[in-house]
Each structure stands twice: as C-alpha cells, then as structure tokens.
C-alpha cells in the first residue's frame, strides 16, 4: 500500500517519504518523539512511550508484551501501544467455533495449543507453565501412548513401528549434541536417521507415518529439510532442560488469557494508550534513532526500536526499511525457514471415535496426508463437544490452506470413513486458519535448515543501528516455542534498559555480536549468553 504521508527522518539528515527523499514543495510533518520503539509481529505495532521511551509492537504477542512488561517493571510506564489487529495475542490466537447445546460457540486455538516442556521439581520450570498455573488455564496432560492407529483397512496396530522411529530420533538427538560440541559439520535429520539405522521405504505407509510423527509433527518440516544439530538443540533445550511433560490447552477463555493477564499488569481496561487496528508501513533506522510511519499517517521518532515481526513478514518485505538492511542481515533473514502447521477443526453431532488422545492414520499413497486427528471430546477435556482436530503441516498444510473448506472436508471425510466406516456422518461445522496467507504472520513458526550455524542465526538476532529484533525466531535454543518468544522479550527488554542508561553499549560496535563473514561450523566457545545461548543443550 502506498503512503500519501510525508515524514522527516532527521537522524538521516534528509526528509523521507517511503524511504525516499521528499520532493520539493512537500511539507514535512512533525513526528512524535521518544526513546524506544518496539515493533512486534508482522503488521502490528505497539508504540509504548515509557517516560520518554517509545516501545512499538507489531502485534501484541508474547515477545512484545514481555519486552514491554520488562521495561514497565523498571518503572517505565508512559506508553502508547499500536496494534494491527483488534486484539492482544499475536500468533497465540483463539477463535469461536461450532455450537454448544445452548447455542453458544466453543473456543478453539488457531495457533499455539501446548505448553511444552513443563519442568519443575529438580529442573527449572518453564515460564509459560508458570504463567499457565498462575492463570489456572484448563489443559489436558499429553499422553503420546494414548493412541489408536489406522490405515486404509481401518484399525491396525503399528505402534511398534512408531516406537522404533522415536528410538532412532532419540539417538540422533544424542549424537547431534556430540556433533555440536566437537564442531562436526551439520547434516540433515534424514542423513542422521539413516546413520542410526532408520531408513523407511517409500511404500511402507506405517513407517512413513512413524517418520512423519517423529519429525514433521513437531517442526512442520521433513527430515530432509531439518538440521540434525539444531533440531536436536531445540529438542534438548525444551524437553531435557525443562522436562518431556506437555499440556494441551483447551481453556474456554483462550490460551492467550495469560498474555492478556500479563498485559493488564501495566495496561488499564480501555487504556487510551492501546491503539488497535493500526499498521506499520515504514521504518527508518540509523545509529542515532528510528522513525516509524503507520498507515493512519502517524509518525514516531524514537531513540531505539525493537522489531518483533515474524520471520515470514521479514521475508516478504511487508514493511519497508530504510536504509535497506546490510547484506549480512538480509542473508540471515533469507537463510532461515518458517513452517506451516494447520489445525482443521470439525464438529460432529456426537463422537464416533475412541477415547484416545491421538488417532493416527497411515495413508498408503501420500506421506503426511491427514495423518493425525485429536479429539477434544474426551474425558477431562471438552466432553460432549463432538469436536475433532485434524493436523497437516508443511507442503500438505500449504495445499489445504489454498483450497476451500468444502474441498478439505470432502478429503477428510474419505479418510475418516476409511478409519471408522462408511456410516459416520458429515460434520456440522468445519474451520481452519490460513497461516501461510495471513499478512501479519505468513507462517506458523520458524525453523533452522541444515548446515546453518550459530553465527548465521546471531545475524538474524543482531541489531542494525538502533533497530533491535526479538521473537521466537530470534531464540537460539527455543525457536518455534512460546517460551522462546518470552525469553527473547525479556532479553531485549533488559538490553533496552541498559541502552537507556549507557547508549554506547547498544551501538553496532559494542552491541549484539554479528558476523559479516561466515566461516562454517561454530566454535563451541561461542555458544554463550552473548550469542543468545543460555542453557546446556547437550543430551
């Protein structure tokens, strides 16, 4: 969208419109001035003015709210928040779906659904779990053994094959930790699995499902697309550092209850500082400050900014940055991936499935074709709801998101009738998100491809001038997870507080490390806090 708004970027010393010089005769509007701007998640922006510190968020998600809260906890409380959407939550997003007996809808999660890696006891507690407990979120303890398996013949037990795939993946995770510590070149998860003796035949439907469940289901990428070293890092950091216990949230207030609750600790009801439905279009950054333009003609000048855009948004050039990012930054943005994880919600008049948490389907022709269904109509969850949730990821998710609900329903019902018989009814409702098409997300969550490095990812994380970055994608160890976004929000909030008191610490020269020249594998001594590495990830 073209702007008809003109603004001045005084730090550049030239008037700018859309990142270009203003033509002679055009007026230069006055910009609102402040200290820090934090830009968050895709097309949304929080503008938080903390006693002269402006924080702008594109989307009020976990990283952005946590950054703001970290600053607010230091008594920086004068702020304005500008948000692309009409809600707080970002990719933590619930919707109304189906009908209860009284005609009111259920609440289902279009985005994140799990608290993964709870921790506690003699291990650190995952801060997302801490918040889930604080806000008493209703959730079901995940039991991966509580499953029933099917193929085109109907019910068919191939759980031993699933266990074999899981065992091979555990060996990969352990081996990858040794690879990282000893500076051994990365490889694909597929290559690592073959090395461990797991190499499923293409025509073995049961083994192909097991392969999908051990890799794609978590990352939304195939083993051929996944880094053996860094997918194992993410696994170890979450499930070894914390624990392998998970919760599936079905709370009818929505999973975002906790982030709304945390926002309420520094925002009042109907707070005039929260401006919804506003879009960031241009960001001008320098070594002296940042200027931001929004779609309503707003202009804000800040000493610092933090971009918490999704990786998908950064890759689509949705926001115009001026000057263009340096080559090391552009290379980092283009080098990482954002996956698509799509949940398909169906409601039936009544449940026709067993009381299993996971209903697994091995398609004989196509890997990952409607492979998994999770009933919400279970004891201890939404009993009596008749809701069944199908999951597709990656290529299949993008295909499904490109077609109509009816086309998807027709495909799913053919699968369900192979699983449960021809006499099951059609659903009374169907809905699913189109994450790959959402202009404020362009995907679900980030992933590391094979043969990348910590230095390459640190370039994604590092500041350019006074523009900083935060979000799940910038987390070295917890990328793709809610707690990764939370940790990065805290880290950048603490850094901003440091910047305000000691500006030299936040310059390109003395700020976050960056690596304009990449030289292969990362020396083990660089896996440290300065490079965003906070916990041990060696199995």
XYZ file of C-alpha atoms in Angstrom:
539
model
C 0.000 0.000 0.000
C 1.406 3.378 -0.976
C 1.515 6.135 1.625
C 0.325 9.643 0.965
C 2.040 10.690 4.160
C 5.322 12.595 4.244
C 7.693 12.471 7.183
C 11.144 13.639 8.189
C 13.922 11.324 9.320
C 16.178 13.907 10.955
C 18.758 11.353 12.017
C 19.460 10.727 8.359
C 19.699 14.418 7.720
C 17.222 14.177 4.812
C 13.423 14.299 4.563
C 11.953 10.871 3.738
C 8.730 9.505 2.260
C 8.538 5.718 1.815
C 12.258 5.673 2.454
C 12.841 8.159 -0.373
C 13.667 11.896 -0.303
C 10.683 14.251 -0.168
C 10.154 16.149 -3.368
C 10.493 19.904 -3.407
C 7.378 21.651 -2.162
C 6.141 18.785 0.014
C 5.657 19.504 3.718
C 7.498 17.742 6.492
C 5.136 16.692 9.308
C 6.072 16.833 12.961
C 6.865 13.417 14.413
C 6.145 12.332 17.945
C 9.483 11.948 19.733
C 10.518 9.412 22.357
C 13.262 6.964 23.375
C 12.493 3.355 22.317
C 10.236 1.835 19.645
C 9.493 -1.905 19.785
C 7.992 -3.289 16.576
C 6.292 -6.629 17.006
C 4.821 -9.467 14.908
C 4.138 -8.706 11.286
C 1.822 -5.830 10.551
C 1.014 -4.828 14.083
C 2.824 -2.321 16.178
C 2.865 -1.405 19.825
C 4.078 2.073 20.488
C 4.973 2.275 24.132
C 6.172 5.574 25.492
C 7.935 4.787 28.741
C 8.703 8.150 30.317
C 10.189 9.176 27.034
C 10.838 5.583 25.922
C 8.759 4.592 22.938
C 8.090 0.911 22.522
C 6.317 -0.162 19.363
C 4.948 -3.644 18.796
C 3.753 -5.086 15.548
C 1.233 -7.356 17.187
C 0.764 -7.844 20.891
C 2.283 -11.270 21.186
C 4.423 -12.952 23.806
C 7.756 -11.339 22.856
C 6.298 -7.855 22.570
C 4.231 -7.913 25.740
C 7.150 -9.422 27.659
C 9.517 -6.725 26.388
C 7.060 -4.039 27.448
C 6.494 -5.681 30.815
C 10.241 -5.925 31.428
C 10.573 -2.191 30.849
C 7.419 -1.384 32.810
C 8.806 -3.359 35.742
C 11.600 -0.788 35.761
C 9.034 1.985 36.259
C 8.929 2.996 32.583
C 5.166 3.263 32.303
C 4.256 6.104 29.915
C 3.455 4.365 26.646
C 1.214 4.040 23.606
C 0.509 0.670 22.005
C -0.455 0.428 18.329
C -1.741 -2.966 17.119
C -2.556 -4.185 13.584
C -5.311 -6.470 14.813
C -8.179 -5.826 17.197
C -6.737 -7.996 19.962
C -3.698 -8.894 22.039
C -2.008 -12.248 21.421
C -0.252 -12.347 18.032
C 0.065 -15.954 16.853
C -1.377 -17.033 20.210
C -4.841 -16.801 18.697
C -8.172 -18.362 19.626
C -11.440 -18.277 17.658
C -15.087 -19.164 18.248
C -16.171 -22.402 16.615
C -19.173 -24.712 16.472
C -22.050 -24.743 18.933
C -22.688 -25.929 22.453
C -26.084 -27.270 23.433
C -27.145 -23.764 24.456
C -26.168 -22.403 21.030
C -23.063 -20.546 22.200
C -19.737 -21.319 20.474
C -16.693 -23.155 21.772
C -13.278 -21.506 21.966
C -10.538 -23.276 19.989
C -6.901 -22.389 19.397
C -5.925 -21.475 15.844
C -2.307 -21.038 16.912
C -0.284 -22.440 19.799
C -2.075 -25.148 21.792
C 0.570 -26.754 24.008
C 2.658 -25.829 26.997
C 5.736 -27.829 26.017
C 8.414 -28.907 28.473
C 6.857 -28.097 31.857
C 9.890 -28.596 34.075
C 9.685 -28.222 37.829
C 10.871 -30.493 40.610
C 14.653 -30.677 40.363
C 14.602 -28.936 36.968
C 13.932 -25.311 36.018
C 10.261 -24.540 35.458
C 9.196 -23.365 32.023
C 7.955 -19.769 32.475
C 4.989 -20.479 30.183
C 3.975 -23.273 32.557
C 4.395 -20.862 35.470
C 2.014 -18.447 33.758
C -0.415 -21.235 32.845
C -0.541 -22.156 36.527
C -0.871 -18.515 37.571
C -3.938 -18.035 35.366
C -5.297 -21.539 36.054
C -5.512 -22.500 32.393
C -7.505 -25.667 31.804
C -5.357 -28.200 29.986
C -5.042 -31.919 29.350
C -1.789 -33.715 30.191
C -0.401 -35.076 26.925
C -0.063 -38.856 26.711
C 1.522 -39.932 23.430
C 0.933 -43.569 24.359
C -2.812 -42.929 24.457
C -3.232 -43.514 20.736
C -5.075 -45.655 18.210
C -3.570 -46.328 14.794
C -5.355 -46.785 11.471
C -4.666 -47.325 7.797
C -6.889 -47.793 4.740
C -8.137 -51.112 6.159
C -9.351 -49.451 9.357
C -7.889 -50.014 12.804
C -4.415 -51.543 12.590
C -1.813 -51.547 15.339
C 1.603 -50.344 14.148
C 2.651 -48.726 17.420
C 5.904 -50.726 17.498
C 6.997 -49.070 14.261
C 6.241 -45.662 15.783
C 8.361 -46.618 18.799
C 11.227 -47.667 16.515
C 11.177 -44.287 14.768
C 11.127 -42.484 18.116
C 14.086 -44.539 19.316
C 16.085 -43.653 16.208
C 15.281 -39.978 16.712
C 16.481 -40.143 20.318
C 19.797 -41.498 19.056
C 20.005 -38.637 16.556
C 19.439 -36.099 19.333
C 22.218 -37.591 21.455
C 24.609 -37.827 18.505
C 23.850 -34.255 17.435
C 24.894 -32.921 20.828
C 28.296 -34.502 20.315
C 28.467 -33.027 16.800
C 27.827 -29.542 18.161
C 30.355 -29.797 20.973
C 33.083 -31.158 18.698
C 32.486 -28.739 15.803
C 31.418 -31.505 13.424
C 29.642 -30.416 10.257
C 25.850 -30.429 10.410
C 23.750 -32.795 8.303
C 20.073 -33.326 7.585
C 17.911 -35.196 10.051
C 17.326 -37.721 7.259
C 21.062 -38.401 6.940
C 21.358 -38.724 10.718
C 18.389 -41.110 10.886
C 19.869 -43.298 8.158
C 23.137 -43.352 10.097
C 21.171 -44.612 13.102
C 19.563 -47.368 11.043
C 16.167 -45.776 10.368
C 15.501 -45.559 6.626
C 11.791 -46.202 5.909
C 10.782 -47.472 2.490
C 8.666 -45.065 0.467
C 5.930 -47.690 0.027
C 5.749 -48.600 3.724
C 2.797 -46.493 4.887
C 3.196 -47.370 8.560
C 6.889 -46.461 8.610
C 6.205 -43.268 6.661
C 3.659 -42.205 9.272
C 6.117 -43.008 12.074
C 8.726 -40.926 10.258
C 6.271 -38.022 9.954
C 5.262 -38.222 13.614
C 8.863 -38.232 14.857
C 9.917 -35.224 12.761
C 7.332 -33.243 10.812
C 4.693 -33.155 13.549
C 6.927 -31.105 15.852
C 8.880 -28.954 13.403
C 6.462 -28.816 10.412
C 9.397 -29.776 8.161
C 10.527 -33.103 6.724
C 13.761 -34.779 7.883
C 15.312 -33.731 4.563
C 14.593 -30.076 5.439
C 15.678 -30.186 9.078
C 19.068 -29.536 10.665
C 20.216 -32.561 12.665
C 22.240 -30.433 15.078
C 19.861 -27.561 15.698
C 16.596 -29.501 15.651
C 18.226 -31.575 18.387
C 19.242 -28.402 20.205
C 15.598 -27.290 20.259
C 14.525 -30.722 21.480
C 17.135 -30.859 24.249
C 16.616 -27.268 25.372
C 12.886 -27.754 25.861
C 12.465 -31.412 26.818
C 15.756 -32.100 28.609
C 16.393 -28.707 30.230
C 12.776 -28.488 31.414
C 11.026 -31.866 31.049
C 9.244 -34.017 28.491
C 5.840 -33.304 30.060
C 3.363 -31.319 27.957
C -0.093 -29.819 28.403
C -2.734 -29.364 25.694
C -4.674 -26.181 26.499
C -8.433 -26.222 25.903
C -9.396 -23.388 28.271
C -12.576 -21.683 27.061
C -11.137 -18.280 27.977
C -8.408 -18.947 25.408
C -4.711 -19.764 25.774
C -3.990 -16.035 25.351
C -5.584 -15.472 28.775
C -2.130 -15.440 30.311
C -0.683 -12.835 27.940
C -3.763 -10.641 28.307
C -3.394 -11.005 32.057
C 0.263 -10.003 31.952
C -0.565 -7.024 29.734
C -3.143 -5.969 32.319
C -0.346 -5.545 34.859
C 0.722 -2.392 33.038
C -2.334 -1.563 30.872
C -5.698 -0.453 32.257
C -9.099 -1.561 30.856
C -9.884 0.514 27.750
C -6.472 2.088 28.121
C -6.161 5.017 25.680
C -2.523 4.040 25.219
C -3.594 0.879 23.347
C -4.399 1.718 19.710
C -5.767 -1.260 17.786
C -6.155 -1.804 14.020
C -3.077 0.219 13.059
C -0.420 -0.884 10.560
C 3.309 -0.099 10.425
C 4.473 0.631 6.896
C 7.909 2.285 7.001
C 10.811 2.046 9.454
C 13.795 4.382 9.082
C 16.722 3.471 11.329
C 20.157 4.985 11.935
C 22.909 4.952 14.543
C 21.107 7.803 16.292
C 17.448 6.810 16.243
C 14.453 5.305 14.465
C 11.449 6.843 12.683
C 8.263 4.835 12.112
C 5.302 5.607 9.836
C 1.892 3.938 10.232
C -0.986 3.598 7.791
C -3.026 6.284 9.539
C -0.356 8.884 8.782
C 1.233 8.643 12.204
C 4.924 9.449 12.547
C 7.033 8.494 15.548
C 10.677 9.241 16.255
C 12.479 7.101 18.815
C 15.993 6.654 20.094
C 15.662 2.851 19.814
C 13.326 0.309 18.227
C 12.765 -3.419 18.639
C 11.217 -5.335 15.738
C 9.314 -8.426 16.802
C 7.958 -9.191 13.338
C 7.517 -12.821 12.385
C 10.234 -14.249 10.158
C 7.610 -14.695 7.440
C 6.832 -10.984 7.461
C 10.507 -10.025 7.321
C 10.998 -12.344 4.350
C 8.014 -10.889 2.464
C 9.262 -7.280 2.692
C 5.879 -6.239 4.081
C 7.484 -3.365 5.986
C 9.828 -1.000 4.175
C 13.125 -0.483 5.986
C 15.365 2.441 5.152
C 18.227 2.160 4.568
C 17.974 -1.402 3.213
C 19.444 -3.968 5.577
C 23.162 -4.763 5.146
C 23.963 -7.958 3.260
C 24.768 -9.986 6.401
C 21.317 -9.147 7.803
C 19.473 -9.840 4.550
C 21.315 -13.140 4.211
C 20.295 -14.173 7.733
C 16.635 -13.311 7.154
C 16.578 -15.299 3.923
C 18.525 -18.274 5.336
C 16.016 -19.475 7.915
C 12.602 -21.007 7.348
C 9.084 -20.511 8.634
C 6.835 -23.542 8.652
C 3.104 -24.011 8.267
C 1.228 -26.011 10.901
C -2.502 -26.113 10.245
C -5.181 -27.443 12.580
C -8.520 -28.298 10.985
C -11.488 -28.133 13.350
C -14.531 -30.307 12.712
C -17.650 -30.649 14.834
C -19.982 -33.645 14.673
C -23.328 -34.256 16.351
C -21.611 -36.803 18.558
C -18.279 -38.561 18.906
C -17.761 -41.783 16.931
C -14.109 -42.256 17.894
C -12.441 -43.983 20.860
C -11.241 -42.081 23.923
C -7.690 -41.806 22.584
C -5.748 -38.550 22.567
C -4.209 -39.379 19.192
C -5.919 -41.028 16.228
C -3.163 -41.790 13.722
C -3.682 -42.536 10.039
C -1.086 -44.012 7.651
C -2.027 -43.104 4.089
C -0.878 -45.683 1.501
C -0.032 -43.139 -1.199
C 0.986 -39.821 0.306
C 3.131 -39.148 3.369
C 1.515 -36.668 5.767
C -1.946 -36.836 4.149
C -4.354 -36.085 7.037
C -2.159 -38.209 9.305
C -3.383 -37.139 12.728
C -6.642 -36.357 14.489
C -7.009 -35.220 18.094
C -10.417 -35.428 19.768
C -11.387 -32.586 22.075
C -14.453 -34.614 23.021
C -12.587 -36.579 25.689
C -12.952 -37.171 29.423
C -11.166 -34.320 31.161
C -11.447 -32.004 28.142
C -14.443 -30.768 26.097
C -16.617 -33.794 26.748
C -19.755 -33.792 24.614
C -18.418 -31.188 22.173
C -18.169 -33.534 19.178
C -15.007 -31.653 18.120
C -12.204 -33.403 16.269
C -8.985 -31.606 15.260
C -7.003 -32.730 12.222
C -3.400 -31.650 11.668
C -1.422 -31.144 8.479
C 1.976 -29.489 8.147
C 4.413 -28.274 5.518
C 3.506 -28.981 1.903
C 0.190 -30.576 2.846
C -0.731 -27.588 5.034
C 0.010 -25.133 2.246
C -2.066 -27.229 -0.155
C -5.001 -27.398 2.257
C -4.825 -23.685 3.038
C -5.115 -22.932 -0.685
C -8.387 -24.825 -1.109
C -11.931 -24.290 0.152
C -13.323 -25.629 3.413
C -15.666 -27.868 1.437
C -12.831 -29.364 -0.611
C -10.925 -30.077 2.585
C -13.990 -31.559 4.268
C -14.556 -33.908 1.324
C -10.955 -35.145 1.526
C -11.040 -35.578 5.297
C -14.309 -37.488 5.271
C -12.884 -40.030 2.826
C -10.038 -40.611 5.290
C -12.290 -40.765 8.354
C -14.590 -43.246 6.621
C -11.623 -45.499 5.924
C -10.751 -45.235 9.608
C -14.231 -45.557 11.146
C -16.525 -46.931 8.454
C -18.833 -45.577 5.788
C -21.726 -44.805 8.125
C -20.183 -41.910 10.050
C -21.947 -38.559 9.458
C -20.646 -35.407 7.843
C -19.536 -32.659 10.233
C -21.910 -29.881 11.196
C -19.065 -27.325 11.118
C -15.534 -27.017 9.752
C -12.964 -24.224 10.088
C -9.214 -23.812 9.877
C -6.733 -20.902 9.730
C -4.662 -19.944 6.682
C -1.371 -19.181 8.419
C 0.630 -19.158 5.223
C -1.645 -16.441 3.830
C -2.021 -14.216 6.901
C -0.348 -10.849 6.117
C 0.623 -10.423 9.776
C 2.310 -13.847 10.032
C 2.989 -15.623 6.690
C 3.567 -18.884 8.513
C 3.295 -20.569 11.888
C 6.769 -20.660 13.462
C 10.428 -20.669 12.472
C 12.878 -23.494 11.818
C 16.618 -23.956 11.204
C 17.557 -25.606 7.895
C 20.525 -27.999 7.589
C 24.107 -26.750 7.528
C 23.446 -23.419 9.180
C 25.347 -22.082 12.185
C 25.011 -20.124 15.383
C 26.791 -17.175 13.731
C 24.243 -17.112 10.903
C 21.401 -17.118 13.408
C 23.057 -14.469 15.548
C 22.992 -12.271 12.446
C 19.212 -12.722 12.411
C 19.126 -11.735 16.076
C 21.592 -8.818 15.966
C 20.653 -5.150 15.844
C 21.223 -2.820 12.897
C 21.862 0.685 14.137
C 19.334 1.317 16.865
C 16.857 -1.214 15.500
C 16.775 -4.434 17.553
C 14.951 -7.737 16.961
C 13.078 -10.202 19.183
C 10.629 -13.094 18.856
C 10.540 -16.869 18.748
C 12.594 -16.804 15.538
C 15.474 -14.986 17.252
C 15.730 -17.541 20.061
C 18.848 -19.644 19.561
C 17.682 -22.615 21.616
C 13.897 -22.293 21.878
C 12.979 -21.180 18.358
C 9.452 -22.169 17.400
C 8.238 -22.234 21.017
C 6.238 -19.744 23.078
C 8.885 -19.770 25.777
C 11.453 -18.814 23.130
C 9.465 -15.654 22.424
C 9.177 -14.955 26.142
C 12.906 -15.379 26.801
C 13.787 -13.130 23.861
C 11.301 -10.497 25.019
C 12.900 -10.443 28.441
C 16.401 -10.301 26.998
C 15.713 -7.386 24.689
C 13.783 -5.550 27.410
C 16.778 -5.829 29.704
C 19.061 -4.693 26.894
C 16.886 -1.655 26.219
C 17.045 -0.688 29.860
C 20.822 -0.884 29.554
C 20.741 1.179 26.358
C 18.877 3.976 28.058
C 21.440 4.197 30.838
C 24.515 3.533 28.686
C 23.876 4.237 24.968
C 27.394 3.170 23.932
C 26.530 -0.417 24.935
C 23.891 -0.533 22.192
C 25.798 0.716 19.179
C 26.735 -1.559 16.282
C 30.306 -1.633 17.554
C 29.522 -2.531 21.167
C 26.032 -4.033 20.860
C 24.987 -7.550 19.932
C 27.566 -9.685 18.093
C 27.211 -10.013 14.329
C 29.258 -11.982 11.805
C 29.512 -10.344 8.362
C 31.717 -13.236 7.201
C 30.530 -16.780 7.960
C 33.200 -19.459 8.216
C 31.464 -22.830 8.548
C 30.809 -24.554 11.866
C 30.677 -22.557 15.090
C 33.494 -22.964 17.645
C 31.989 -24.370 20.821
C 33.178 -21.439 22.946
C 30.818 -19.125 21.021
C 27.807 -20.943 22.450
C 27.451 -18.376 25.219
C 24.989 -15.821 26.579
C 26.366 -13.006 24.449
C 25.302 -15.009 21.400
C 21.923 -15.828 22.937
C 22.877 -19.287 24.260
C 21.606 -19.575 27.828
C 21.204 -23.263 28.750
C 23.064 -26.515 28.128
C 21.648 -28.406 25.158
C 23.943 -31.428 25.153
C 21.974 -34.625 25.778
